[in-house]
Amino acid sequence: MKLSNVRFDHGLLNNLLSSHILRIINKMKKIAFNIIDVVEYDYNNTDGTISNHRVAVDVANFTSLTGKPDGMTIDIDDNLWIALYGGGAVIHANPRTGELLQVVALPARDVTSAMWGGPNLDILFVTTSRVSLTDEEKKYYPAAGGVFAIRHLHTKGLPVFNAKIIDSI
């Protein structure tokens, strides 16, 4: 399946059963690239094909929020945690219904990504940026550029990658 007008994408991941792939795509519209969708595909993990493209979460429907999806992760309930760049928050959303479940506000405007960690994968680590902030905005958001550890979210993540650490190369 080939998608046209895709400028770049973020947050590529698969669900618990590896039956769906989710991604954040940034599409070009005329000259600007300002349409951002969280999309889902059916995924055949036998032959690697994808099909049935659909919008899983349309952040534009959440009119009380600002910012655009940047990075995301998934929890054990197959719900998404989506960083809102320019929105100062991570949102918790159900990709099957598109429903907004929760908003976690952060003391940084540009939220870039989220990943589960900790011994039980029950801490949501969230990264932020300060690169595009003015000097005045940096005073208003002194924690921008930091990594935040969010606990007590009543869910946890899935292990994403296994790695073998080699002592020497």
PDB file of C-alpha atoms in Angstrom:
ATOM      1  CA  MET A   1       0.000   0.000   0.000  1.00  0.00           C
ATOM      2  CA  LYS A   2       1.458   3.358  -1.004  1.00  0.00           C
ATOM      3  CA  LEU A   3       0.334   6.600   0.610  1.00  0.00           C
ATOM      4  CA  SER A   4       0.615   9.829  -1.331  1.00  0.00           C
ATOM      5  CA  ASN A   5       1.415  13.295  -0.009  1.00  0.00           C
ATOM      6  CA  VAL A   6       3.007  11.984   3.202  1.00  0.00           C
ATOM      7  CA  ARG A   7       5.727  14.377   4.317  1.00  0.00           C
ATOM      8  CA  PHE A   8       6.976  12.342   7.290  1.00  0.00           C
ATOM      9  CA  ASP A   9       5.624  10.204  10.062  1.00  0.00           C
ATOM     10  CA  HIS A  10       6.161   9.638  13.777  1.00  0.00           C
ATOM     11  CA  GLY A  11       5.180   7.130  16.385  1.00  0.00           C
ATOM     12  CA  LEU A  12       5.166   3.948  14.338  1.00  0.00           C
ATOM     13  CA  LEU A  13       4.070   1.056  16.558  1.00  0.00           C
ATOM     14  CA  ASN A  14       1.984  -2.073  16.584  1.00  0.00           C
ATOM     15  CA  ASN A  15      -0.748  -3.241  18.920  1.00  0.00           C
ATOM     16  CA  LEU A  16      -0.693  -6.007  21.522  1.00  0.00           C
ATOM     17  CA  LEU A  17      -1.459  -8.833  19.101  1.00  0.00           C
ATOM     18  CA  SER A  18       0.583  -7.325  16.240  1.00  0.00           C
ATOM     19  CA  SER A  19      -2.575  -7.300  14.134  1.00  0.00           C
ATOM     20  CA  HIS A  20      -2.563  -3.536  13.552  1.00  0.00           C
ATOM     21  CA  ILE A  21       0.064  -0.889  12.843  1.00  0.00           C
ATOM     22  CA  LEU A  22      -0.484   2.661  14.054  1.00  0.00           C
ATOM     23  CA  ARG A  23       1.413   5.746  12.950  1.00  0.00           C
ATOM     24  CA  ILE A  24       1.250   9.504  13.027  1.00  0.00           C
ATOM     25  CA  ILE A  25       1.486  10.906   9.517  1.00  0.00           C
ATOM     26  CA  ASN A  26       2.100  14.470   8.464  1.00  0.00           C
ATOM     27  CA  LYS A  27       0.520  15.055   5.054  1.00  0.00           C
ATOM     28  CA  MET A  28       1.262  17.850   2.660  1.00  0.00           C
ATOM     29  CA  LYS A  29      -1.630  20.075   1.726  1.00  0.00           C
ATOM     30  CA  LYS A  30      -0.687  22.414  -1.083  1.00  0.00           C
ATOM     31  CA  ILE A  31       2.540  24.015   0.171  1.00  0.00           C
ATOM     32  CA  ALA A  32       2.155  23.572   3.920  1.00  0.00           C
ATOM     33  CA  PHE A  33       2.307  20.240   5.692  1.00  0.00           C
ATOM     34  CA  ASN A  34      -0.321  20.733   8.322  1.00  0.00           C
ATOM     35  CA  ILE A  35      -2.700  17.795   8.287  1.00  0.00           C
ATOM     36  CA  ILE A  36      -1.687  15.324  10.949  1.00  0.00           C
ATOM     37  CA  ASP A  37      -3.579  12.100  11.529  1.00  0.00           C
ATOM     38  CA  VAL A  38      -3.129   9.120  13.796  1.00  0.00           C
ATOM     39  CA  VAL A  39      -3.866   6.299  11.394  1.00  0.00           C
ATOM     40  CA  GLU A  40      -4.235   2.555  11.725  1.00  0.00           C
ATOM     41  CA  TYR A  41      -3.804  -0.324   9.282  1.00  0.00           C
ATOM     42  CA  ASP A  42      -4.570  -3.994   9.497  1.00  0.00           C
ATOM     43  CA  TYR A  43      -1.249  -5.831   9.567  1.00  0.00           C
ATOM     44  CA  ASN A  44      -0.527  -9.359   8.393  1.00  0.00           C
ATOM     45  CA  ASN A  45       2.442 -10.450  10.492  1.00  0.00           C
ATOM     46  CA  THR A  46       2.982 -13.501   8.294  1.00  0.00           C
ATOM     47  CA  ASP A  47       3.755 -11.674   5.062  1.00  0.00           C
ATOM     48  CA  GLY A  48       4.188  -8.100   6.357  1.00  0.00           C
ATOM     49  CA  THR A  49       1.424  -6.533   4.269  1.00  0.00           C
ATOM     50  CA  ILE A  50      -0.798  -3.704   5.457  1.00  0.00           C
ATOM     51  CA  SER A  51      -4.341  -2.876   4.392  1.00  0.00           C
ATOM     52  CA  ASN A  52      -7.496  -1.015   5.420  1.00  0.00           C
ATOM     53  CA  HIS A  53      -6.103   2.448   6.177  1.00  0.00           C
ATOM     54  CA  ARG A  54      -8.311   4.447   8.567  1.00  0.00           C
ATOM     55  CA  VAL A  55      -8.007   7.427  10.900  1.00  0.00           C
ATOM     56  CA  ALA A  56      -7.794   6.017  14.427  1.00  0.00           C
ATOM     57  CA  VAL A  57      -7.660   9.278  16.391  1.00  0.00           C
ATOM     58  CA  ASP A  58      -8.561  12.641  14.877  1.00  0.00           C
ATOM     59  CA  VAL A  59      -7.011  15.103  17.306  1.00  0.00           C
ATOM     60  CA  ALA A  60      -8.730  17.989  15.480  1.00  0.00           C
ATOM     61  CA  ASN A  61     -12.001  16.725  17.011  1.00  0.00           C
ATOM     62  CA  PHE A  62     -10.697  17.570  20.488  1.00  0.00           C
ATOM     63  CA  THR A  63     -11.353  21.290  20.183  1.00  0.00           C
ATOM     64  CA  SER A  64     -10.212  22.132  23.717  1.00  0.00           C
ATOM     65  CA  LEU A  65      -6.687  20.927  22.899  1.00  0.00           C
ATOM     66  CA  THR A  66      -3.889  22.605  20.999  1.00  0.00           C
ATOM     67  CA  GLY A  67      -0.788  21.154  19.421  1.00  0.00           C
ATOM     68  CA  LYS A  68      -0.170  18.362  16.963  1.00  0.00           C
ATOM     69  CA  PRO A  69       0.590  14.673  17.506  1.00  0.00           C
ATOM     70  CA  ASP A  70       4.325  14.073  17.552  1.00  0.00           C
ATOM     71  CA  GLY A  71       5.221  10.754  19.174  1.00  0.00           C
ATOM     72  CA  MET A  72       3.186   8.026  20.821  1.00  0.00           C
ATOM     73  CA  THR A  73       3.195   4.740  22.639  1.00  0.00           C
ATOM     74  CA  ILE A  74       0.619   2.071  23.418  1.00  0.00           C
ATOM     75  CA  ASP A  75      -0.510   0.489  26.692  1.00  0.00           C
ATOM     76  CA  ILE A  76      -1.643  -3.031  27.611  1.00  0.00           C
ATOM     77  CA  ASP A  77      -5.237  -2.088  26.796  1.00  0.00           C
ATOM     78  CA  ASP A  78      -4.226  -1.147  23.218  1.00  0.00           C
ATOM     79  CA  ASN A  79      -4.912   2.525  23.962  1.00  0.00           C
ATOM     80  CA  LEU A  80      -2.581   5.265  22.761  1.00  0.00           C
ATOM     81  CA  TRP A  81      -0.607   7.892  24.664  1.00  0.00           C
ATOM     82  CA  ILE A  82       0.063  10.699  22.184  1.00  0.00           C
ATOM     83  CA  ALA A  83       2.471  13.610  22.728  1.00  0.00           C
ATOM     84  CA  LEU A  84       1.084  16.966  21.578  1.00  0.00           C
ATOM     85  CA  TYR A  85       3.841  19.191  20.212  1.00  0.00           C
ATOM     86  CA  GLY A  86       2.810  22.762  20.956  1.00  0.00           C
ATOM     87  CA  GLY A  87      -0.001  21.484  23.160  1.00  0.00           C
ATOM     88  CA  GLY A  88       1.741  20.989  26.498  1.00  0.00           C
ATOM     89  CA  ALA A  89       0.178  17.585  27.082  1.00  0.00           C
ATOM     90  CA  VAL A  90       0.045  13.874  26.472  1.00  0.00           C
ATOM     91  CA  ILE A  91      -3.375  12.549  25.583  1.00  0.00           C
ATOM     92  CA  HIS A  92      -4.701   9.058  26.250  1.00  0.00           C
ATOM     93  CA  ALA A  93      -6.994   7.930  23.430  1.00  0.00           C
ATOM     94  CA  ASN A  94      -8.810   4.808  22.286  1.00  0.00           C
ATOM     95  CA  PRO A  95      -7.826   4.044  18.662  1.00  0.00           C
ATOM     96  CA  ARG A  96     -10.825   1.756  18.156  1.00  0.00           C
ATOM     97  CA  THR A  97     -13.377   4.483  18.948  1.00  0.00           C
ATOM     98  CA  GLY A  98     -11.319   7.675  18.564  1.00  0.00           C
ATOM     99  CA  GLU A  99     -12.425   8.681  22.078  1.00  0.00           C
ATOM    100  CA  LEU A 100     -10.291  10.957  24.258  1.00  0.00           C
ATOM    101  CA  LEU A 101      -9.831   9.161  27.591  1.00  0.00           C
ATOM    102  CA  GLN A 102      -7.514  11.459  29.513  1.00  0.00           C
ATOM    103  CA  VAL A 103      -5.303  14.546  29.209  1.00  0.00           C
ATOM    104  CA  VAL A 104      -2.044  14.771  31.168  1.00  0.00           C
ATOM    105  CA  ALA A 105      -0.850  18.396  31.206  1.00  0.00           C
ATOM    106  CA  LEU A 106       2.882  19.067  31.439  1.00  0.00           C
ATOM    107  CA  PRO A 107       4.899  22.178  32.348  1.00  0.00           C
ATOM    108  CA  ALA A 108       6.399  22.316  28.853  1.00  0.00           C
ATOM    109  CA  ARG A 109       4.780  23.480  25.618  1.00  0.00           C
ATOM    110  CA  ASP A 110       6.451  21.185  23.104  1.00  0.00           C
ATOM    111  CA  VAL A 111       5.859  17.566  24.105  1.00  0.00           C
ATOM    112  CA  THR A 112       7.711  15.241  21.746  1.00  0.00           C
ATOM    113  CA  SER A 113       7.268  11.591  22.694  1.00  0.00           C
ATOM    114  CA  ALA A 114       6.277   9.042  25.331  1.00  0.00           C
ATOM    115  CA  MET A 115       7.555   5.587  26.279  1.00  0.00           C
ATOM    116  CA  TRP A 116       6.757   3.157  29.079  1.00  0.00           C
ATOM    117  CA  GLY A 117       9.509   2.220  31.523  1.00  0.00           C
ATOM    118  CA  GLY A 118      10.305   1.186  35.064  1.00  0.00           C
ATOM    119  CA  PRO A 119      10.544  -2.360  36.423  1.00  0.00           C
ATOM    120  CA  ASN A 120       6.818  -2.944  35.844  1.00  0.00           C
ATOM    121  CA  LEU A 121       6.478  -0.766  32.716  1.00  0.00           C
ATOM    122  CA  ASP A 122       4.038   1.420  34.660  1.00  0.00           C
ATOM    123  CA  ILE A 123       5.883   4.738  34.445  1.00  0.00           C
ATOM    124  CA  LEU A 124       5.240   6.882  31.381  1.00  0.00           C
ATOM    125  CA  PHE A 125       8.415   8.752  30.428  1.00  0.00           C
ATOM    126  CA  VAL A 126       7.657  11.846  28.372  1.00  0.00           C
ATOM    127  CA  THR A 127      10.205  13.918  26.455  1.00  0.00           C
ATOM    128  CA  THR A 128       9.875  17.611  25.700  1.00  0.00           C
ATOM    129  CA  SER A 129      11.737  20.196  23.652  1.00  0.00           C
ATOM    130  CA  ARG A 130      12.821  23.787  24.158  1.00  0.00           C
ATOM    131  CA  VAL A 131      14.459  24.297  20.756  1.00  0.00           C
ATOM    132  CA  SER A 132      11.739  26.464  19.205  1.00  0.00           C
ATOM    133  CA  LEU A 133      11.000  28.516  22.335  1.00  0.00           C
ATOM    134  CA  THR A 134      11.874  32.204  22.524  1.00  0.00           C
ATOM    135  CA  ASP A 135      13.843  33.497  25.515  1.00  0.00           C
ATOM    136  CA  GLU A 136      10.576  34.746  27.030  1.00  0.00           C
ATOM    137  CA  GLU A 137       8.872  31.367  26.506  1.00  0.00           C
ATOM    138  CA  LYS A 138      11.841  29.616  28.142  1.00  0.00           C
ATOM    139  CA  LYS A 139      11.201  31.718  31.253  1.00  0.00           C
ATOM    140  CA  TYR A 140       7.535  30.689  31.200  1.00  0.00           C
ATOM    141  CA  TYR A 141       8.404  27.001  30.605  1.00  0.00           C
ATOM    142  CA  PRO A 142      11.621  26.471  32.608  1.00  0.00           C
ATOM    143  CA  ALA A 143      11.130  22.672  32.598  1.00  0.00           C
ATOM    144  CA  ALA A 144      10.946  22.556  28.788  1.00  0.00           C
ATOM    145  CA  GLY A 145      13.542  20.210  27.344  1.00  0.00           C
ATOM    146  CA  GLY A 146      13.189  17.879  30.302  1.00  0.00           C
ATOM    147  CA  VAL A 147      12.047  14.296  30.602  1.00  0.00           C
ATOM    148  CA  PHE A 148       9.078  13.669  32.876  1.00  0.00           C
ATOM    149  CA  ALA A 149       8.198  10.431  34.694  1.00  0.00           C
ATOM    150  CA  ILE A 150       4.438  10.098  35.141  1.00  0.00           C
ATOM    151  CA  ARG A 151       3.152   7.510  37.608  1.00  0.00           C
ATOM    152  CA  HIS A 152      -0.237   6.234  38.811  1.00  0.00           C
ATOM    153  CA  LEU A 153      -1.869   6.093  35.379  1.00  0.00           C
ATOM    154  CA  HIS A 154      -3.597   2.766  36.202  1.00  0.00           C
ATOM    155  CA  THR A 155      -2.182   1.008  33.158  1.00  0.00           C
ATOM    156  CA  LYS A 156       1.204  -0.029  31.877  1.00  0.00           C
ATOM    157  CA  GLY A 157       3.076  -0.518  28.676  1.00  0.00           C
ATOM    158  CA  LEU A 158       4.406  -3.408  26.690  1.00  0.00           C
ATOM    159  CA  PRO A 159       8.060  -4.218  26.133  1.00  0.00           C
ATOM    160  CA  VAL A 160       8.925  -2.753  22.759  1.00  0.00           C
ATOM    161  CA  PHE A 161      12.426  -3.878  21.895  1.00  0.00           C
ATOM    162  CA  ASN A 162      14.749  -6.512  23.229  1.00  0.00           C
ATOM    163  CA  ALA A 163      18.416  -5.638  22.995  1.00  0.00           C
ATOM    164  CA  LYS A 164      21.640  -7.428  23.691  1.00  0.00           C
ATOM    165  CA  ILE A 165      24.195  -5.084  25.222  1.00  0.00           C
ATOM    166  CA  ILE A 166      27.682  -5.908  23.993  1.00  0.00           C
ATOM    167  CA  ASP A 167      30.473  -4.876  26.359  1.00  0.00           C
ATOM    168  CA  SER A 168      32.987  -4.174  23.618  1.00  0.00           C
ATOM    169  CA  ILE A 169      32.882  -3.729  19.900  1.00  0.00           C
TER     170      ILE A 169
END
